[in-house]
Tab-separated table of C-alpha atoms in Angstrom:
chain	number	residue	atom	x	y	z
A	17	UNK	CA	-129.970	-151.628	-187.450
A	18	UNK	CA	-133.244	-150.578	-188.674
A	19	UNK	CA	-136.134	-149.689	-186.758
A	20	UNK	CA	-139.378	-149.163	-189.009
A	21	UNK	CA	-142.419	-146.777	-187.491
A	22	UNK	CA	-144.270	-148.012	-184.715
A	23	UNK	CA	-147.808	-148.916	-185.170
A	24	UNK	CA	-148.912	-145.241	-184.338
A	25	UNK	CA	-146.659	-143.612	-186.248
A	26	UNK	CA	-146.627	-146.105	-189.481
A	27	UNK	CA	-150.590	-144.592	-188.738
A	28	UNK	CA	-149.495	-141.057	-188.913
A	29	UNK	CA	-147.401	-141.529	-192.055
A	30	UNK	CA	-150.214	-142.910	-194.103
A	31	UNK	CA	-152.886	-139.928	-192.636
A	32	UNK	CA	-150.405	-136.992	-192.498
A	33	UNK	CA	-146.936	-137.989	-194.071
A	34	UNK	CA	-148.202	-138.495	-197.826
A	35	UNK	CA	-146.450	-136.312	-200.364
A	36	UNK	CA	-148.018	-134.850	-203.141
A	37	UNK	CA	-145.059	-134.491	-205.877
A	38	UNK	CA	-147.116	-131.775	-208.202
A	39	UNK	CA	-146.525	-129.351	-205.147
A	40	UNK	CA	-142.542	-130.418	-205.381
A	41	UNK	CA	-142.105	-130.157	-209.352
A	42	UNK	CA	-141.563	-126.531	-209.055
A	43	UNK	CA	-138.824	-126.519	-206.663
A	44	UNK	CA	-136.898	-129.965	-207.993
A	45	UNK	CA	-137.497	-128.293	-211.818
A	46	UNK	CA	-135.531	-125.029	-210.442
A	47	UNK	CA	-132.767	-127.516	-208.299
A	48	UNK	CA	-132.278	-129.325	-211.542
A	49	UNK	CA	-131.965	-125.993	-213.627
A	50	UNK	CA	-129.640	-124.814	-211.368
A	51	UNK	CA	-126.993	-127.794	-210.850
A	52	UNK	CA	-127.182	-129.367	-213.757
A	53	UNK	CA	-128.470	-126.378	-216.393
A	54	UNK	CA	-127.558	-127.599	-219.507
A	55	UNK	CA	-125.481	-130.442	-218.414
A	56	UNK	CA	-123.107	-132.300	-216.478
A	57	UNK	CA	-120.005	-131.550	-218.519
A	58	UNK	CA	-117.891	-133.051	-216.715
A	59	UNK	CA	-119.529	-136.879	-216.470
A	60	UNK	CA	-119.971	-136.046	-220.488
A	61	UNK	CA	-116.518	-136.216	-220.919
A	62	UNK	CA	-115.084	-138.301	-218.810
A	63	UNK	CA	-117.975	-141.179	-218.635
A	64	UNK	CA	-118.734	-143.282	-221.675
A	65	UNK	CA	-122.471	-142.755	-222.803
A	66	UNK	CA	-123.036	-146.568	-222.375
A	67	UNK	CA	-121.892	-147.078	-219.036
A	68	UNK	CA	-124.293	-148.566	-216.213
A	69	UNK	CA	-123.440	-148.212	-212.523
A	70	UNK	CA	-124.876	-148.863	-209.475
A	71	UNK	CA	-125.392	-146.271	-206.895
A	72	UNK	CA	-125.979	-147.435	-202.845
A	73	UNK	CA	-126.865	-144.713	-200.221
A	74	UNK	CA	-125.896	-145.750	-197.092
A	75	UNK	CA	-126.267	-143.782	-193.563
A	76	UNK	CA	-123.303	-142.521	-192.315
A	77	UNK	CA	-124.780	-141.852	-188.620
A	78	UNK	CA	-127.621	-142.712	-186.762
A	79	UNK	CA	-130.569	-141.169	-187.881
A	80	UNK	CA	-134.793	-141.051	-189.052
A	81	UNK	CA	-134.952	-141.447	-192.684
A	82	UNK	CA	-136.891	-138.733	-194.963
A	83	UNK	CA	-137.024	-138.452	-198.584
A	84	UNK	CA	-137.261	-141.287	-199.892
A	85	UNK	CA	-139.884	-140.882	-202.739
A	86	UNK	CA	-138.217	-137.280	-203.623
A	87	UNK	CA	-135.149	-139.020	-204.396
A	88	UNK	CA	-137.446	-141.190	-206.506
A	89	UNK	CA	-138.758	-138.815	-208.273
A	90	UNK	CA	-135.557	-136.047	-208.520
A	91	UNK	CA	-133.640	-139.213	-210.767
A	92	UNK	CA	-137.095	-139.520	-212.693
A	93	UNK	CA	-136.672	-136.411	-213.625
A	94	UNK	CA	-133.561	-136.859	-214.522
A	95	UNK	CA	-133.317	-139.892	-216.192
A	96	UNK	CA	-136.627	-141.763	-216.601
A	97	UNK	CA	-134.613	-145.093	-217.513
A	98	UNK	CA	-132.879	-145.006	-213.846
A	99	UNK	CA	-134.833	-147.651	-211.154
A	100	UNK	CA	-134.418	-146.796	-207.777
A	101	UNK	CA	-135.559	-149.072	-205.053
A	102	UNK	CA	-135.844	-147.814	-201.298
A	103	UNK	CA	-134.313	-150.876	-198.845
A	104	UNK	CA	-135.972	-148.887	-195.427
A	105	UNK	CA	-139.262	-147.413	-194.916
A	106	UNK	CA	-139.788	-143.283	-194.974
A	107	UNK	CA	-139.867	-142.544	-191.302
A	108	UNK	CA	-137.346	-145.133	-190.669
A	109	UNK	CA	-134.770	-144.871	-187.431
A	110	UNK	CA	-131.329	-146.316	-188.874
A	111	UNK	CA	-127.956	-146.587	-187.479
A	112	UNK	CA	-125.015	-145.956	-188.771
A	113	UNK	CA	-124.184	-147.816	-192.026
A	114	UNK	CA	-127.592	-148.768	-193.026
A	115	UNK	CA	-127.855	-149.136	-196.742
A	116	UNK	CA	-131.049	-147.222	-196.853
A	117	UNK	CA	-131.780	-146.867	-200.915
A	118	UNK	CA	-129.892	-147.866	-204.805
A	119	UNK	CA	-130.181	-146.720	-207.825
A	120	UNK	CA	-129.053	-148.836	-211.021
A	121	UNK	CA	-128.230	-147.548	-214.641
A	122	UNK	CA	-126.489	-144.968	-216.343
A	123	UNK	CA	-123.397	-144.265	-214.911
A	124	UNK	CA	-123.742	-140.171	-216.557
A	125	UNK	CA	-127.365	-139.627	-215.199
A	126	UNK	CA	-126.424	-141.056	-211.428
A	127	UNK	CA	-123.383	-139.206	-211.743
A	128	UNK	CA	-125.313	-136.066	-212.483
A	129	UNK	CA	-128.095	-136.743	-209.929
A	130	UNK	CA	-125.988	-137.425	-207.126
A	131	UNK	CA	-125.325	-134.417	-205.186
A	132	UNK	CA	-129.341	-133.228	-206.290
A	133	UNK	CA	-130.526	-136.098	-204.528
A	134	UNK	CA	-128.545	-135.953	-201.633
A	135	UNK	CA	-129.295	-132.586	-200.758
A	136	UNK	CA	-133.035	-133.180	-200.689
A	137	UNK	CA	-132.377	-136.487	-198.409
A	138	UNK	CA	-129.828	-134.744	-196.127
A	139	UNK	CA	-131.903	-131.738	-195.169
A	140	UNK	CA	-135.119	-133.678	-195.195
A	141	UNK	CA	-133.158	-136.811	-193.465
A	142	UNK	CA	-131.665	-133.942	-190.792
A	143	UNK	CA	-135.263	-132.074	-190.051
A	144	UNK	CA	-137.196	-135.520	-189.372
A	145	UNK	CA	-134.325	-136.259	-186.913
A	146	UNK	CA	-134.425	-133.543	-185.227
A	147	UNK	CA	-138.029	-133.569	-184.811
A	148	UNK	CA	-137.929	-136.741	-184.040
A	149	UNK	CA	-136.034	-136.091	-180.740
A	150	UNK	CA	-138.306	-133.829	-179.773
A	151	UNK	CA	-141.381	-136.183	-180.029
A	152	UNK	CA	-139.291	-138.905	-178.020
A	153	UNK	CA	-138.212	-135.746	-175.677
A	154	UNK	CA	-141.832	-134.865	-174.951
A	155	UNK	CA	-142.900	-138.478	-174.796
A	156	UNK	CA	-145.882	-139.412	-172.324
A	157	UNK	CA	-147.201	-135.821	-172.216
A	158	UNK	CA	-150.022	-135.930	-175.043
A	159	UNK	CA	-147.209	-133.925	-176.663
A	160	UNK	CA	-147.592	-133.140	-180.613
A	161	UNK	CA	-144.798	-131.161	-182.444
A	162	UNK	CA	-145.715	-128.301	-184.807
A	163	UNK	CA	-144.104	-125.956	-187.237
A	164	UNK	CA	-143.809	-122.119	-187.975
A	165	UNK	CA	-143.686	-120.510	-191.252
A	166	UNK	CA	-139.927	-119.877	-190.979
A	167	UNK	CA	-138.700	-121.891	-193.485
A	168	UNK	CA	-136.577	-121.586	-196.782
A	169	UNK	CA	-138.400	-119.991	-199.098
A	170	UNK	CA	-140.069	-122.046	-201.586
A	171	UNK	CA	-139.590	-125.151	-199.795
A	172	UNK	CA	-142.097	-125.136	-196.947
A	173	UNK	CA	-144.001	-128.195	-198.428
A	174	UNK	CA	-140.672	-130.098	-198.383
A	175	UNK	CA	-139.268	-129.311	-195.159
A	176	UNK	CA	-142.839	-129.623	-193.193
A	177	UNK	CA	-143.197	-132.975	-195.049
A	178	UNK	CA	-140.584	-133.909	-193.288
A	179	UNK	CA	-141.100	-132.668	-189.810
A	180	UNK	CA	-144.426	-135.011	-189.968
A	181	UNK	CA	-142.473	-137.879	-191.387
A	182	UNK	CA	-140.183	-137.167	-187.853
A	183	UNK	CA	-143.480	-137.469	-186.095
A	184	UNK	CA	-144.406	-133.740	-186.176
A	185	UNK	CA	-147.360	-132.012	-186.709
A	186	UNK	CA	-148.184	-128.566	-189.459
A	187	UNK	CA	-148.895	-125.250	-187.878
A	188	UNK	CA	-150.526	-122.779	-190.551
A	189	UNK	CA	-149.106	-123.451	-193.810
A	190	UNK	CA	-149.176	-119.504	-194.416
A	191	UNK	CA	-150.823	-116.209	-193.512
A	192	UNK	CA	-154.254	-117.176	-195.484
A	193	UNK	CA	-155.498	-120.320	-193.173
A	194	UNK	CA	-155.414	-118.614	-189.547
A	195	UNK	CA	-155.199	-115.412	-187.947
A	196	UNK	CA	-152.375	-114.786	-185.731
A	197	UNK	CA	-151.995	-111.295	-184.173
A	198	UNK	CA	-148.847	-110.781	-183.128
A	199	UNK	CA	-146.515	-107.978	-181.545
A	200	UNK	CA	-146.316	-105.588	-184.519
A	201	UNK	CA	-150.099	-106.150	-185.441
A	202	UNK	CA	-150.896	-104.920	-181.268
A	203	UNK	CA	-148.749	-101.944	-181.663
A	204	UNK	CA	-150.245	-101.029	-184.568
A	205	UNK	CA	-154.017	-101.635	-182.733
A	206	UNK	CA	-152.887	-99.643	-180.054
A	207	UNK	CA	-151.630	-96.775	-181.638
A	208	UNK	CA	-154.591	-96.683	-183.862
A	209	UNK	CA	-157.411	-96.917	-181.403
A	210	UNK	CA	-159.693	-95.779	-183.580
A	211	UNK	CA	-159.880	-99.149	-185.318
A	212	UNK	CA	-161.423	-100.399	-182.642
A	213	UNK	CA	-160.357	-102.613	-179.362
A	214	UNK	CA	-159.342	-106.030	-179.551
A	215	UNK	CA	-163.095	-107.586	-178.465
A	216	UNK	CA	-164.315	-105.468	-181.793
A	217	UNK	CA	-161.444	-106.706	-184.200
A	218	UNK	CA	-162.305	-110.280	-183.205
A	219	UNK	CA	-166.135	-109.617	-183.778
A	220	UNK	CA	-164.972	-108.088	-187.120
A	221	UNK	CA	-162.790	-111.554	-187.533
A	222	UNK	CA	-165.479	-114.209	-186.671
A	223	UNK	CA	-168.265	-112.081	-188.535
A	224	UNK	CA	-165.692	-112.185	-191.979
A	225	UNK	CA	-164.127	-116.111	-190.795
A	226	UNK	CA	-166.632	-117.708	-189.065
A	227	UNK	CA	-165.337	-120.785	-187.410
A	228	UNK	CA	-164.005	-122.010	-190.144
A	229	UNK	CA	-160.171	-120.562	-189.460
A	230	UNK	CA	-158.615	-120.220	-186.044
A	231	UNK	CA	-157.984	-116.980	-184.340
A	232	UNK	CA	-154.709	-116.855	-182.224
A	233	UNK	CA	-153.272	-113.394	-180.147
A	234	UNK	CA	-150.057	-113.244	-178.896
A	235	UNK	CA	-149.450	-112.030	-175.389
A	236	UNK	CA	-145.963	-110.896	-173.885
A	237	UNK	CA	-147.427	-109.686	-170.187
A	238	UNK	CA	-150.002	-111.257	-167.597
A	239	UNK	CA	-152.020	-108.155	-167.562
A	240	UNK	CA	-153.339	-108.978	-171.109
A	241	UNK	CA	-154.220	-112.419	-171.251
A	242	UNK	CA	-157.837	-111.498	-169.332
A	243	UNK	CA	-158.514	-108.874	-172.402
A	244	UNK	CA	-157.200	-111.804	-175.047
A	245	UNK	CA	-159.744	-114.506	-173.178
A	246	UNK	CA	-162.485	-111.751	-173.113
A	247	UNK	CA	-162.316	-110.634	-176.917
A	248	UNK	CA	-162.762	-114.844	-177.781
A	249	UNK	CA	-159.508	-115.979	-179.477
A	250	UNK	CA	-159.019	-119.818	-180.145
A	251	UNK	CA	-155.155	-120.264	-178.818
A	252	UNK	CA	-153.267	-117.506	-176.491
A	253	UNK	CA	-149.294	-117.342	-177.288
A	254	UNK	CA	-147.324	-116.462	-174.465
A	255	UNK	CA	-144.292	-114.410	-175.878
A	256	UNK	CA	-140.596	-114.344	-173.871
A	257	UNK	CA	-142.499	-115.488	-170.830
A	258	UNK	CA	-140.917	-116.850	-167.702
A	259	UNK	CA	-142.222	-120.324	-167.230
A	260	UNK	CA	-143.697	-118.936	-163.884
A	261	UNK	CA	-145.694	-116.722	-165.502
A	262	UNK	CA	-146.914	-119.074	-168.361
A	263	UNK	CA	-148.100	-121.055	-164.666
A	264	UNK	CA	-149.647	-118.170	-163.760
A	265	UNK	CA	-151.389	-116.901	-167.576
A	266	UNK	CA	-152.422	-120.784	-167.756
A	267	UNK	CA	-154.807	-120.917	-164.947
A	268	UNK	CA	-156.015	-117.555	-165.474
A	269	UNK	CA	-157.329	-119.544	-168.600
A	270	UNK	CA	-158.455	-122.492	-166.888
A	271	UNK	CA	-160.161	-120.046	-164.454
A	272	UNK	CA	-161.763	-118.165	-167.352
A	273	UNK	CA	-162.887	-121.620	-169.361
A	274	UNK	CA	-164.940	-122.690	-165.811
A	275	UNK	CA	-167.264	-119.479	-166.442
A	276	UNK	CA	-167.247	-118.581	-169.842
A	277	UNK	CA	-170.424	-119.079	-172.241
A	278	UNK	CA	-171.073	-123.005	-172.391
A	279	UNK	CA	-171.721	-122.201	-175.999
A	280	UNK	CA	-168.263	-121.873	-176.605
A	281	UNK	CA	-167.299	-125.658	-176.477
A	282	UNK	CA	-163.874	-125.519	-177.786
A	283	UNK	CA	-160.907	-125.677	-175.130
A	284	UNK	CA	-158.250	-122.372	-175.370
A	285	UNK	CA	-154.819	-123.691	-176.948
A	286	UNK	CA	-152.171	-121.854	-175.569
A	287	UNK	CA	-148.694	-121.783	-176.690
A	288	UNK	CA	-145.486	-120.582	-175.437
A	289	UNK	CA	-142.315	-119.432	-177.391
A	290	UNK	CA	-138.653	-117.931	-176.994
A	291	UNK	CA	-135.632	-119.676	-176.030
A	292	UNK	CA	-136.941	-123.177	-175.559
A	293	UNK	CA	-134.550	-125.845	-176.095
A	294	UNK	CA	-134.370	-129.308	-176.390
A	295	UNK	CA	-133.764	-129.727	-172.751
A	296	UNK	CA	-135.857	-126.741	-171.491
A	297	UNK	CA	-138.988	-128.703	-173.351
A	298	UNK	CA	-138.856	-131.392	-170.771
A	299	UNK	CA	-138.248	-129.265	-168.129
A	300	UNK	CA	-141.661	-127.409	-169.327
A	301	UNK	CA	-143.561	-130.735	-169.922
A	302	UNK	CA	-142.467	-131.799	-166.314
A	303	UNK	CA	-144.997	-128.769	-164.407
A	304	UNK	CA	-147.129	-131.533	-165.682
A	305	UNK	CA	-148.684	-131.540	-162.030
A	306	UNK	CA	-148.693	-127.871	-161.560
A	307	UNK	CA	-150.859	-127.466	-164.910
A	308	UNK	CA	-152.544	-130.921	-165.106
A	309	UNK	CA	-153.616	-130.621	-168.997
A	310	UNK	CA	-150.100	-129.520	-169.553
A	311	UNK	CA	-150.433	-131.023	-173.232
A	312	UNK	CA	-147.436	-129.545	-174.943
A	313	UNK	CA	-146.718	-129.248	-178.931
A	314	UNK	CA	-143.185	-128.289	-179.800
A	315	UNK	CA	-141.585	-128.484	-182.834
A	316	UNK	CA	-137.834	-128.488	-184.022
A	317	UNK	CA	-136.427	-128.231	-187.776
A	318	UNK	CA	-133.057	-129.431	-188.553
A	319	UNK	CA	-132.021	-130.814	-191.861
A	320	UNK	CA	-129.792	-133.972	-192.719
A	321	UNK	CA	-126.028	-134.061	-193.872
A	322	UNK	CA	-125.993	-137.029	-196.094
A	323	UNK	CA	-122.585	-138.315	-198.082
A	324	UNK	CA	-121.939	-139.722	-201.139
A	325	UNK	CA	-119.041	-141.854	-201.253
A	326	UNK	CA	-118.417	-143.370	-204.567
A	327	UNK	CA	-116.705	-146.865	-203.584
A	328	UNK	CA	-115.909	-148.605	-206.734
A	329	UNK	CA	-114.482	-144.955	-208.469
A	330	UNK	CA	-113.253	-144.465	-205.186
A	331	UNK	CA	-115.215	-140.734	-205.024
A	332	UNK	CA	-116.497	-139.390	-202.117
A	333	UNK	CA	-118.674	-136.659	-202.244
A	334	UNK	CA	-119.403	-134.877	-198.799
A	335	UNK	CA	-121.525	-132.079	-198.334
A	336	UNK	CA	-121.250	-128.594	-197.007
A	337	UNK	CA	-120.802	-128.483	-193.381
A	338	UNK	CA	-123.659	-127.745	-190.830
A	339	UNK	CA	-126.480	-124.816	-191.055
A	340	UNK	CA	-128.352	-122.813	-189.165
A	341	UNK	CA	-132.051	-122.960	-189.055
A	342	UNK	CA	-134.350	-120.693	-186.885
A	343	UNK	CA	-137.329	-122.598	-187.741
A	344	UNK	CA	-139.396	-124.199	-184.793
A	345	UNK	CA	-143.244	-124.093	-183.518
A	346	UNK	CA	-144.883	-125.763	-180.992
A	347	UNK	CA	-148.963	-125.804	-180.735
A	348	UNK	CA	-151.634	-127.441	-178.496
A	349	UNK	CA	-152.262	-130.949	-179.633
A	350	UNK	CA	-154.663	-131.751	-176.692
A	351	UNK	CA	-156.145	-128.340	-175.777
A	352	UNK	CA	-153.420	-127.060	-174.232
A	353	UNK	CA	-149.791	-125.840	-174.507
A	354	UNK	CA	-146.893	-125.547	-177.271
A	355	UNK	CA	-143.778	-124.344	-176.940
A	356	UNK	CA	-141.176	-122.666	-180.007
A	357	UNK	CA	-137.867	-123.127	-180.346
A	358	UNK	CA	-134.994	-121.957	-182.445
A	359	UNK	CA	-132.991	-125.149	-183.091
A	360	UNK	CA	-129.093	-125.383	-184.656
A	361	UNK	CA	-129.537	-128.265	-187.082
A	362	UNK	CA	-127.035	-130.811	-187.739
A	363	UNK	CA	-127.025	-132.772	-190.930
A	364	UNK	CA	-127.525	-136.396	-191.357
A	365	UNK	CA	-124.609	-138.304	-192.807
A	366	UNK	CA	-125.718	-140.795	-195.778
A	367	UNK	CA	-123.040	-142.333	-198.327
A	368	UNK	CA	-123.865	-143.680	-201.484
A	369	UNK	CA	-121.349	-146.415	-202.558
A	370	UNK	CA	-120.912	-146.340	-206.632
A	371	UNK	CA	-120.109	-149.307	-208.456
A	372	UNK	CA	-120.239	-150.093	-212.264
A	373	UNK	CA	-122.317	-153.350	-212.909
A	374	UNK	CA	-121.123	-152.828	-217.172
A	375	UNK	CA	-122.123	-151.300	-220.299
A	376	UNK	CA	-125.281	-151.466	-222.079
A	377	UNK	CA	-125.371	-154.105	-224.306
């Protein structure tokens, strides 16, 4: 069964979900150095040159399909001549034995492709998923998931590609497009008071920034969210808080937005992390009537197990079992709350049948 992107989010794929393969080249140039380096030995031996084959991925569990047009674009890399057609849309939710994507011609370069382009489609494949659970999870509560900057190095574009093809939403793609003071940066400020209070750094900030970038402050203790609303940050992240107290810090916010300058027309985000789980998520979403613009953002990343069975040569290739990613963000979509997470990801099963279809004539 196949269940394509609903009207919103085919909408969201086409405004958020676009890849831009120039930022990937770097990354599926190093993945191709390192499997393959200067060749697939093995399939040079043991393959005639002009053999054609036909490889078919197929899903080996339910799951939301990501990665299509890298897989494209890993085999044009490796073999220009190779045609690769894509049965499912990106974004797609598919059960169990879905053929999702072929690939026809030489038998050598889809040999050496294989386990290249399965690892970009299982991790991809496994974070959209997962992210993916969380947007149903969250569902009816203006609720947008977002991303933090703990990903595999080198592959952030990749991996939050994917979390917006799972319905997701980017956080800041790095330390240059928003400010976010966090735990280490306020025990730094308050052992160096000489650098000024936390009203004068943000003066410094908007005086340097502007508008133009967001300025966030993390908070682990009630007793400082007044000072972070006074000094004029943009989103308030409450750190390791109890969800009582989040209660509490919230309508000290919505207190302080009823009196502060009118000038200021922007709604406080604020966002919540530690321990939040799939389950606790809902459970957070549901004070709904306790905080009434309880708009929560939360964000999971989990990556996709795909196999490769090779039918016709009777080969099976399976991948390595299951990783761990601490990798999860959650930010105000709707002027509100987000919650972070860190989330144990398990992979996506996809098999690719292999059949020959002859030799080139």
């Amino acid at each position: 069964m196949i269940e394509s992107p609903s009207c919103n989010q085919s909408f969201r794929l086409n405004m958020q979900s676009t890849l831009n393969l120039e930022n990937i080249s770097d990354i599926v140039q190093l993945a191709i150095k390192e499997d393959i380096g200067k060749g697939d030995i093995t399939s040079e031996i043991f393959i005639p040159k002009d053999s054609k084959s036909e490889g078919i991925f197929i899903a080996n569990e339910n799951g939301t399909v990501a990665g299509l047009p890298v897989a494209k674009y890993v085999l044009s890399q490796i073999d220009k001549n190779l045609v690769f057609t894509s049965n499912v849309e990106e974004g797609s939710r598919v059960s169990k034995g879905t053929a999702i994507a072929n690939v026809k011609g030489s038998t050598q370069s889809i040999l050496s492709a294989e386990r290249l382009v399965l690892n970009f489609l299982q991790r991809l494949s496994g974070i959209a998923t997962l992210t993916s659970k969380f947007v149903e999870k969250v569902k009816g509560y203006k609720t947008q998931i977002m991303d933090t900057r703990k990903t595999i190095p080198g592959s952030r574009s990749l991996e939050r590609y994917a979390v917006r093809v799972g319905g997701g939403t980017n956080h800041r793609m790095g330390l240059y497009d928003q400010i976010l003071v966090k735990d280490n940066h306020l025990k730094i400020i308050e052992s160096e008071k000489e650098n000024g209070t936390m009203n004068s750094l943000v003066k410094k900030a908007r005086e340097r920034i502007g508008r133009k970038m967001l300025i966030e402050v993390e908070v682990d203790d009630l007793s400082h969210v007044r000072d972070v609303l006074n000094a004029g940050v943009d989103i308030i992240m409450f750190d390791n808080m109890e969800p009582s107290k989040i209660s509490e810090a919230i309508k000290t916010v919505k207190e302080y937005e009823k009196v502060r300058d009118t000038a200021m027309d922007k709604a406080i985000l604020t966002e919540a992390s530690g321990d939040i789980t799939l389950e606790r998520s809902a459970a957070m979403c549901s004070a709904d009537n306790v905080l009434p613009r309880f708009d929560a953002l939360i964000f999971a990343f989990v990556s996709s197990e795909c196999f490769l069975p090779l039918c016709a040569a009777a080969i099976r290739a399976f991948t390595s079992g299951r990783a761990m990613v601490a990798f999860i963000l959650a930010i105000a979509s709707g002027e509100r709350f987000c919650l972070f997470a860190d989330i144990r990801h398990t992979p996506v099963h996809i098999l690719c049948g292999f059949r020959p279809i002859g030799k080139a004539i």
